[in-house]
Short mmCIF file of C-alpha atoms in Angstrom, two decimals:
data_model
loop_
_atom_site.label_atom_id
_atom_site.label_comp_id
_atom_site.label_asym_id
_atom_site.label_seq_id
_atom_site.Cartn_x
_atom_site.Cartn_y
_atom_site.Cartn_z
CA MET A 28 -86.57 116.99 -152.61
CA ILE A 29 -89.32 118.93 -150.80
CA PHE A 30 -87.00 118.94 -147.80
CA TYR A 31 -84.18 120.62 -149.75
CA ILE A 32 -86.49 123.21 -151.27
CA LYS A 33 -87.86 124.05 -147.84
CA GLN A 34 -84.36 124.29 -146.36
CA PHE A 35 -83.25 126.50 -149.28
CA PHE A 36 -86.09 128.88 -148.47
CA TYR A 37 -85.36 128.83 -144.73
CA ALA A 38 -81.68 129.56 -145.29
CA PHE A 39 -82.61 132.38 -147.67
CA ALA A 40 -84.90 134.01 -145.08
CA CYS A 41 -82.31 133.52 -142.34
CA THR A 42 -79.52 135.08 -144.40
CA VAL A 43 -81.65 138.05 -145.46
CA GLY A 44 -82.50 138.65 -141.81
CA PHE A 45 -78.83 138.67 -140.87
CA ALA A 46 -78.04 140.88 -143.86
CA VAL A 47 -80.41 143.50 -142.42
CA ILE A 48 -78.77 143.19 -139.00
CA PHE A 49 -75.37 143.76 -140.64
CA ASN A 50 -76.75 146.81 -142.52
CA THR A 51 -76.08 145.42 -145.98
CA PRO A 52 -77.01 147.94 -148.70
CA LYS A 53 -80.63 147.54 -149.82
CA SER A 54 -79.71 146.49 -153.35
CA SER A 55 -77.61 143.59 -152.03
CA LEU A 56 -80.07 142.07 -149.56
CA ILE A 57 -81.57 139.53 -151.98
CA LYS A 58 -78.18 138.66 -153.47
CA SER A 59 -76.55 137.92 -150.13
CA GLY A 60 -79.63 135.88 -149.26
CA LEU A 61 -79.10 133.84 -152.43
CA ALA A 62 -75.42 133.31 -151.57
CA GLY A 63 -76.37 132.02 -148.13
CA ALA A 64 -79.12 129.76 -149.48
CA PHE A 65 -76.86 128.16 -152.11
CA GLY A 66 -74.17 127.65 -149.49
CA TRP A 67 -76.58 125.96 -147.11
CA SER A 68 -77.90 123.65 -149.87
CA VAL A 69 -74.35 122.58 -150.74
CA TYR A 70 -73.72 122.00 -147.03
CA LEU A 71 -76.79 119.77 -146.68
CA ILE A 72 -76.10 117.71 -149.81
CA ILE A 73 -72.43 117.07 -149.04
CA ASN A 74 -73.22 116.41 -145.40
CA GLN A 75 -75.69 113.73 -146.48
CA PHE A 76 -73.13 111.98 -148.68
CA THR A 77 -70.05 112.19 -146.48
CA GLY A 78 -71.35 112.87 -142.96
CA SER A 79 -68.40 115.20 -142.34
CA ILE A 80 -69.32 118.66 -141.02
CA VAL A 81 -65.87 120.07 -141.73
CA LEU A 82 -65.80 118.97 -145.38
CA SER A 83 -69.34 120.19 -146.01
CA SER A 84 -68.59 123.56 -144.39
CA PHE A 85 -65.53 123.85 -146.61
CA MET A 86 -67.41 123.10 -149.83
CA ALA A 87 -70.33 125.33 -148.82
CA SER A 88 -67.97 128.24 -148.12
CA LEU A 89 -66.29 127.72 -151.49
CA CYS A 90 -69.74 127.97 -153.05
CA ILE A 91 -70.59 131.12 -151.07
CA GLY A 92 -67.27 132.71 -151.99
CA PHE A 93 -67.82 131.87 -155.65
CA VAL A 94 -71.38 133.23 -155.74
CA GLY A 95 -70.28 136.30 -153.76
CA GLU A 96 -67.43 136.88 -156.20
CA ILE A 97 -69.81 136.81 -159.16
CA PHE A 98 -72.14 139.31 -157.48
CA ALA A 99 -69.16 141.46 -156.43
CA ILE A 100 -67.94 141.69 -160.03
CA LEU A 101 -71.43 142.35 -161.41
CA CYS A 102 -72.40 145.02 -158.86
CA LYS A 103 -68.95 146.51 -158.03
CA ASN A 104 -69.41 146.05 -154.29
CA PRO A 105 -66.74 144.58 -152.01
CA ILE A 106 -67.19 140.81 -151.66
CA THR A 107 -67.51 141.24 -147.87
CA VAL A 108 -71.08 142.48 -148.40
CA TYR A 109 -72.11 139.07 -149.73
CA ILE A 110 -70.00 136.60 -147.80
CA ILE A 111 -70.44 137.91 -144.25
CA PRO A 112 -74.24 137.37 -144.20
CA GLY A 113 -73.84 134.31 -146.44
CA ILE A 114 -71.65 132.32 -144.05
CA VAL A 115 -73.90 132.97 -141.04
CA PRO A 116 -75.85 129.67 -141.29
CA LEU A 117 -72.52 127.80 -141.34
CA VAL A 118 -70.44 129.62 -138.74
CA PRO A 119 -69.90 127.82 -135.44
CA GLY A 120 -71.32 130.51 -133.18
CA PHE A 121 -73.55 128.05 -131.39
CA GLY A 122 -70.64 125.65 -130.92
CA LEU A 123 -68.58 128.45 -129.37
CA TYR A 124 -71.44 129.19 -126.99
CA ASN A 125 -71.68 125.48 -126.13
CA THR A 126 -67.94 125.37 -125.43
CA MET A 127 -68.19 128.23 -122.99
CA LEU A 128 -71.36 126.81 -121.40
CA SER A 129 -69.60 123.47 -120.81
CA LEU A 130 -66.67 125.28 -119.23
CA LEU A 131 -69.01 127.16 -116.91
CA GLU A 132 -70.66 123.82 -116.12
CA LYS A 133 -67.26 122.35 -115.13
CA GLU A 134 -67.33 119.75 -117.91
CA PRO A 135 -63.95 120.32 -119.62
CA ASP A 136 -64.12 117.15 -121.75
CA LYS A 137 -67.33 118.33 -123.43
CA ALA A 138 -65.77 121.76 -123.85
CA LEU A 139 -62.80 120.15 -125.60
CA VAL A 140 -65.06 118.27 -128.04
CA TYR A 141 -67.15 121.34 -128.86
CA GLY A 142 -64.13 123.62 -128.93
CA SER A 143 -62.08 121.52 -131.33
CA GLU A 144 -65.09 121.21 -133.64
CA VAL A 145 -65.53 124.99 -133.57
CA LEU A 146 -61.90 125.50 -134.48
CA MET A 147 -62.03 122.98 -137.33
CA ILE A 148 -65.21 124.50 -138.81
CA ALA A 149 -63.84 128.04 -138.48
CA ILE A 150 -60.59 127.02 -140.17
CA SER A 151 -62.42 125.25 -143.00
CA ILE A 152 -64.70 128.25 -143.69
CA ALA A 153 -61.84 130.73 -143.44
CA GLY A 154 -59.62 128.55 -145.62
CA ALA A 155 -62.25 128.27 -148.30
CA LEU A 156 -62.86 132.02 -148.34
CA THR A 157 -59.11 132.68 -148.47
CA ILE A 158 -58.78 130.34 -151.46
CA VAL A 159 -61.56 132.14 -153.35
CA LEU A 160 -60.11 135.59 -152.55
CA SER A 161 -56.58 134.58 -153.53
CA VAL A 162 -57.74 133.08 -156.82
CA ASN A 163 -59.63 136.29 -157.46
CA SER A 164 -56.65 138.56 -156.80
CA PHE A 165 -54.57 136.33 -159.07
CA ARG A 166 -57.24 136.65 -161.76
CA LYS A 167 -57.17 140.46 -161.42
CA LYS A 168 -53.38 140.56 -161.83
CA PHE A 169 -53.53 138.16 -164.74
CA THR A 170 -56.19 140.14 -166.64
CA THR A 171 -54.42 143.48 -166.12
CA LYS A 172 -51.15 141.95 -167.34
CA TRP A 173 -52.76 140.27 -170.28
CA PHE A 174 -54.93 143.06 -171.61
CA ASN A 175 -52.67 146.07 -170.97
CA MET B 28 -52.53 165.37 -161.15
CA HIS B 29 -51.59 168.43 -159.11
CA GLN B 30 -49.54 168.24 -155.96
CA VAL B 31 -51.69 167.91 -152.83
CA ASN B 32 -51.11 168.77 -149.20
CA GLN B 33 -49.49 165.74 -147.60
CA LYS B 34 -51.01 166.23 -144.18
CA LYS B 35 -54.54 166.76 -145.46
CA LEU B 36 -54.28 163.67 -147.64
CA LEU B 37 -53.08 161.62 -144.70
CA VAL B 38 -55.95 162.81 -142.51
CA MET B 39 -58.42 161.97 -145.27
CA ALA B 40 -57.00 158.46 -145.79
CA LEU B 41 -56.99 157.88 -142.05
CA TYR B 42 -60.64 158.91 -141.82
CA ALA B 43 -61.57 156.50 -144.63
CA GLY B 44 -59.70 153.69 -142.88
CA GLU B 45 -61.33 154.51 -139.57
CA ILE B 46 -64.84 154.32 -141.04
CA MET B 47 -64.08 150.97 -142.66
CA LEU B 48 -62.49 149.45 -139.57
CA LYS B 49 -65.26 150.66 -137.24
CA ASN B 50 -67.87 149.05 -139.43
CA GLY B 51 -66.43 145.60 -139.80
CA ALA B 52 -64.09 145.60 -142.80
CA GLU B 53 -61.15 143.18 -142.78
CA THR B 54 -57.81 144.69 -141.80
CA TYR B 55 -56.12 143.87 -145.11
CA ARG B 56 -58.90 145.74 -146.94
CA VAL B 57 -58.36 148.79 -144.69
CA GLU B 58 -54.59 148.77 -145.30
CA ASP B 59 -55.14 148.28 -149.01
CA THR B 60 -57.58 151.21 -149.25
CA ILE B 61 -55.29 153.58 -147.32
CA ILE B 62 -52.29 152.69 -149.47
CA ARG B 63 -54.31 153.09 -152.67
CA LEU B 64 -55.64 156.49 -151.59
CA CYS B 65 -52.16 157.80 -150.77
CA LYS B 66 -50.36 156.27 -153.75
CA SER B 67 -52.92 157.77 -156.14
CA ARG B 68 -51.51 161.22 -155.33
CA LYS B 69 -47.93 160.19 -156.13
CA PHE B 70 -46.38 159.63 -152.74
CA PRO B 71 -43.56 157.13 -153.19
CA PHE B 72 -43.49 155.84 -149.60
CA VAL B 73 -46.74 154.82 -147.92
CA GLU B 74 -46.95 152.28 -145.14
CA ALA B 75 -50.14 151.35 -143.30
CA TYR B 76 -50.65 148.98 -140.43
CA ALA B 77 -54.17 148.25 -139.18
CA THR B 78 -55.36 146.11 -136.30
CA PRO B 79 -58.96 145.95 -135.01
CA THR B 80 -57.99 148.36 -132.23
CA GLY B 81 -55.96 150.95 -134.13
CA ILE B 82 -54.44 152.25 -137.38
CA PHE B 83 -50.89 153.50 -138.01
CA ILE B 84 -49.92 155.29 -141.23
CA SER B 85 -46.70 156.85 -142.49
CA VAL B 86 -46.25 158.88 -145.66
CA ASP B 87 -43.03 160.33 -147.08
CA ASN B 88 -41.92 162.24 -150.16
CA ASP B 89 -38.76 161.75 -152.16
CA GLY B 90 -35.80 163.79 -150.98
CA GLU B 91 -33.67 164.42 -147.94
CA ASP B 92 -35.99 166.68 -145.94
CA LEU B 93 -36.73 164.92 -142.66
CA ASN B 94 -39.69 167.18 -141.86
CA GLU B 95 -41.68 165.75 -144.74
CA MET B 96 -42.13 162.40 -143.03
CA ILE B 97 -45.51 162.22 -141.28
CA THR B 98 -46.93 159.41 -139.13
CA TYR B 99 -50.44 159.25 -137.72
CA VAL B 100 -51.93 156.89 -135.15
CA LYS B 101 -55.66 156.41 -134.69
CA ARG B 102 -57.19 154.46 -131.84
CA ILE B 103 -60.43 152.56 -132.59
CA GLN B 104 -62.64 152.17 -129.56
CA SER B 105 -65.70 150.29 -130.70
CA ARG B 106 -66.50 148.03 -133.62
CA SER B 107 -69.78 146.93 -135.11
CA ILE B 108 -70.86 145.54 -138.47
CA ASN B 109 -72.34 148.02 -140.95
CA LEU B 110 -71.58 146.68 -144.42
CA ASN B 111 -73.33 149.58 -146.12
CA LYS B 112 -70.63 152.02 -145.01
CA VAL B 113 -67.88 149.59 -146.03
CA ALA B 114 -69.37 149.35 -149.53
CA GLU B 115 -69.76 153.13 -149.74
CA VAL B 116 -66.14 153.83 -148.70
CA ASN B 117 -65.02 151.19 -151.18
CA SER B 118 -66.78 152.88 -154.09
CA PHE B 119 -65.56 156.27 -152.82
CA SER B 120 -61.94 155.10 -152.94
CA ARG B 121 -62.43 153.84 -156.49
CA LYS B 122 -63.77 157.27 -157.48
CA PHE B 123 -60.98 159.13 -155.64
CA VAL B 124 -58.28 157.10 -157.37
CA ASP B 125 -59.80 157.42 -160.85
CA GLU B 126 -60.80 161.09 -160.77
CA ASP B 127 -58.98 164.29 -159.88
CA MET B 128 -61.06 164.95 -156.79
CA SER B 129 -60.05 167.74 -154.40
CA LEU B 130 -59.31 166.82 -150.80
CA GLU B 131 -62.02 169.10 -149.44
CA GLU B 132 -64.63 167.37 -151.55
CA ALA B 133 -63.27 163.95 -150.56
CA MET B 134 -63.50 164.88 -146.88
CA ALA B 135 -67.10 166.09 -147.34
CA GLN B 136 -68.05 162.83 -149.06
CA LEU B 137 -66.48 160.77 -146.28
CA LYS B 138 -68.37 162.78 -143.66
CA ALA B 139 -71.62 162.11 -145.51
CA ILE B 140 -70.80 158.39 -145.56
CA ASP B 141 -69.99 158.41 -141.86
CA GLN B 142 -73.37 159.93 -141.07
CA LEU B 143 -75.39 157.39 -143.09
CA LEU B 144 -78.11 156.05 -140.85
CA PRO B 145 -78.42 152.31 -140.20
CA TYR B 146 -81.75 150.58 -140.82
CA PRO B 147 -84.37 151.80 -138.30
CA LEU B 148 -84.54 149.79 -135.09
CA PRO B 149 -88.04 148.29 -135.64
CA MET B 150 -86.99 146.95 -139.03
CA GLU B 151 -83.73 145.59 -137.64
CA ALA B 152 -85.55 143.93 -134.75
CA PHE B 153 -88.14 142.38 -137.06
CA PHE B 154 -85.53 140.96 -139.43
CA GLY B 155 -83.47 139.79 -136.47
CA GLY B 156 -86.56 137.90 -135.38
CA ILE B 157 -86.97 136.41 -138.85
CA ALA B 158 -83.32 135.37 -138.93
CA SER B 159 -83.59 133.65 -135.54
CA GLY B 160 -86.91 132.02 -136.32
CA PHE B 161 -85.73 130.44 -139.55
CA PHE B 162 -82.49 129.43 -137.87
CA THR B 163 -84.45 127.21 -135.51
CA LEU B 164 -86.03 125.57 -138.57
CA LEU B 165 -82.58 124.97 -140.07
CA PHE B 166 -81.60 123.22 -136.86
CA GLY B 167 -84.61 120.96 -136.69
CA GLY B 168 -87.12 122.98 -134.69
CA ASN B 169 -90.84 123.04 -135.43
CA HIS B 170 -93.05 126.00 -136.31
CA PHE B 171 -93.92 126.74 -132.70
CA ASP B 172 -90.20 127.11 -131.96
CA LEU B 173 -90.04 129.56 -134.86
CA VAL B 174 -92.64 131.82 -133.25
CA GLY B 175 -90.95 131.60 -129.85
CA ALA B 176 -87.50 132.40 -131.26
CA LEU B 177 -88.90 135.22 -133.39
CA ILE B 178 -90.45 137.05 -130.43
CA THR B 179 -87.47 136.36 -128.14
CA SER B 180 -85.04 137.61 -130.74
CA ILE B 181 -86.98 140.86 -131.19
CA PHE B 182 -86.61 141.49 -127.44
CA ILE B 183 -82.89 140.67 -127.62
CA THR B 184 -82.16 142.86 -130.63
CA VAL B 185 -83.91 145.86 -129.08
CA SER B 186 -82.24 145.43 -125.69
CA VAL B 187 -78.74 144.86 -127.12
CA ASN B 188 -79.17 147.93 -129.31
CA LYS B 189 -80.36 150.11 -126.41
CA PHE B 190 -77.63 148.84 -124.07
CA SER B 191 -74.81 149.49 -126.49
CA LYS B 192 -76.22 152.97 -127.16
CA LEU B 193 -76.05 153.63 -123.41
CA GLY B 194 -72.33 152.91 -123.64
CA LEU B 195 -72.31 149.80 -121.45
CA ASN B 196 -69.47 147.37 -122.08
CA SER B 197 -70.01 144.32 -124.24
CA PHE B 198 -69.85 141.84 -121.36
CA LEU B 199 -72.86 143.38 -119.60
CA THR B 200 -74.76 143.83 -122.87
CA TYR B 201 -74.40 140.23 -124.00
CA THR B 202 -74.97 138.78 -120.54
CA THR B 203 -78.28 140.60 -120.43
CA GLY B 204 -79.06 139.31 -123.92
CA GLY B 205 -78.43 135.72 -122.84
CA PHE B 206 -80.49 136.31 -119.70
CA ILE B 207 -83.48 137.52 -121.74
CA ALA B 208 -83.11 134.63 -124.21
CA ALA B 209 -83.18 131.93 -121.55
CA LEU B 210 -85.93 133.58 -119.50
CA SER B 211 -88.34 134.05 -122.39
CA ALA B 212 -87.56 130.57 -123.79
CA ILE B 213 -88.61 129.08 -120.43
CA ILE B 214 -91.77 131.22 -120.35
CA PHE B 215 -92.67 130.13 -123.91
CA SER B 216 -92.11 126.47 -123.05
CA TYR B 217 -94.79 126.79 -120.37
CA LEU B 218 -97.15 128.54 -122.78
CA HIS B 219 -97.15 125.73 -125.35
CA PRO B 220 -96.05 122.09 -124.84
CA LEU B 221 -94.48 121.79 -128.32
CA ILE B 222 -91.97 124.61 -127.76
CA HIS B 223 -88.51 123.31 -126.84
CA VAL B 224 -86.40 125.45 -124.52
CA ASP B 225 -83.09 124.51 -126.18
CA LYS B 226 -84.30 125.14 -129.75
CA VAL B 227 -85.66 128.59 -128.87
CA ILE B 228 -82.42 129.51 -127.11
CA ILE B 229 -80.33 128.30 -130.08
CA GLY B 230 -82.31 130.42 -132.49
CA ALA B 231 -82.59 133.49 -130.33
CA ILE B 232 -78.93 133.82 -129.37
CA MET B 233 -77.88 133.47 -133.02
CA VAL B 234 -78.26 137.23 -133.44
CA MET B 235 -75.54 137.71 -130.82
CA VAL B 236 -73.13 134.76 -131.09
CA PRO B 237 -69.74 135.67 -132.57
CA GLY B 238 -69.55 133.03 -135.32
CA VAL B 239 -68.60 135.60 -137.94
CA ALA B 240 -65.99 137.08 -135.59
CA ILE B 241 -64.26 133.74 -135.00
CA THR B 242 -64.26 133.01 -138.74
CA ASN B 243 -62.79 136.45 -139.46
CA ALA B 244 -60.18 135.84 -136.76
CA VAL B 245 -59.02 132.68 -138.53
CA ARG B 246 -59.10 134.47 -141.90
CA ASP B 247 -56.89 137.26 -140.56
CA SER B 248 -54.48 134.72 -139.09
CA ILE B 249 -54.28 132.77 -142.35
CA SER B 250 -53.47 135.92 -144.32
CA GLY B 251 -50.66 136.74 -141.88
CA ASP B 252 -52.28 139.44 -139.72
CA LEU B 253 -51.59 137.54 -136.54
CA VAL B 254 -52.26 140.42 -134.16
CA SER B 255 -55.68 141.13 -135.68
CA GLY B 256 -56.48 137.44 -135.64
CA LEU B 257 -55.67 137.14 -131.96
CA SER B 258 -57.59 140.24 -130.93
CA ARG B 259 -60.68 139.25 -132.95
CA GLY B 260 -60.49 135.75 -131.48
CA ALA B 261 -60.29 137.15 -127.96
CA GLU B 262 -63.30 139.34 -128.64
CA ALA B 263 -65.27 136.34 -129.94
CA LEU B 264 -64.39 134.23 -126.89
CA LEU B 265 -65.39 137.05 -124.56
CA ILE B 266 -68.78 137.50 -126.25
CA ALA B 267 -69.44 133.74 -126.20
CA THR B 268 -68.55 133.59 -122.52
CA SER B 269 -70.85 136.45 -121.61
CA ILE B 270 -73.80 134.91 -123.50
CA ALA B 271 -73.16 131.53 -121.88
CA PHE B 272 -72.95 133.30 -118.52
CA GLY B 273 -76.36 134.92 -118.94
CA VAL B 274 -78.06 131.81 -120.32
CA GLY B 275 -76.39 129.49 -117.83
CA PHE B 276 -77.42 131.63 -114.88
CA VAL B 277 -81.13 131.49 -115.77
CA LEU B 278 -81.09 127.80 -116.75
CA LYS B 279 -79.27 126.82 -113.58
CA THR B 280 -81.77 128.66 -111.42
CA TRP B 281 -84.65 127.07 -113.33
CA ILE B 282 -83.14 123.61 -112.94
CA TYR B 283 -82.61 124.07 -109.22
CA LEU B 284 -86.26 124.99 -108.95
CA THR B 285 -87.68 122.23 -111.17
CA GLY B 286 -85.00 119.52 -111.59
CA GLY B 287 -83.36 118.27 -114.82
CA ARG B 288 -80.10 118.64 -116.73
CA LEU B 289 -78.56 121.55 -118.55
CA ILE B 290 -76.63 120.21 -121.57
#
């Protein structure tokens, strides 16, 4: 339990740092940090149960998208402000770097392993975010139809 | 709402789209904003096409007059991420659609948004350091690695910022970043025995690696913007290669001098 609380805090600090690098508005810094921290906790828990990086990235991105959507509705900011810093702990930037390093090292089989993992993680994160955004646009259409 | 000048409206919408695209908005959001801005002033035909490297817009009125059809093309040279401006343009477009704002006022507001300053460099460098430091903890480093990555990342953030202000291309900028990361990680590993070279490098290059870019590339492809997806993906691969080039160069030299393996 102590481990998860520590990791939650680390992910929060990490995400807030990236939010400053991405010039997130001042009022949204803490919120995007929270989105990232919740996402990372979900990632850790699901990764412990299933051992699958792709599945845990998917569920974590769903969580980030959901939290980001709530903040976006509450604060009337575009959801991008919350999800771009939020997904940073999950995104496979390091894997992409490893792929390229293996290629430069003339080890194509390692590059293939890293590269396919990068692609799978990127697809799972992007798919999760697309699902959240599509559900949201459907919800907008539905509410305008229903209440007008 | 009163009738507005078609050309002025188009220039205004193009400017809004340009600000968003330059500062890291998704292409579908840019297209959506441009179409909303133009449709709000009762133009029946609006078509927008945005890719990360350029925007195309056409606007037409009802009627037979061929001279009323206008098309604009805008080339986008450089892209960075500044979510503050994206949020500001977003709330501006809401206001423009809801209110009867004049085009001159809209243009003035957009100019003010475009000139918003980013966070000052010392603050950005410090938070970049924090982000990198805690990233090493997320990936199983110890607290000495945190300090190493924090200081390294401050160097990297400052140098990447200065280099891109000088107008150097991204390959040179990120190669230098990787070079600094590997060099200072090796120096730190000699300063304290508990600092791992690989952990410090992982943390420090996180401020540069294009993880968000590759994810956005896949998102664009999923939503059907295949051209944007491909160009963002190419950009991400290029950045990753240049970082690996810089890091690999230093590590290789170090290994030739001392012995050991790279990956």
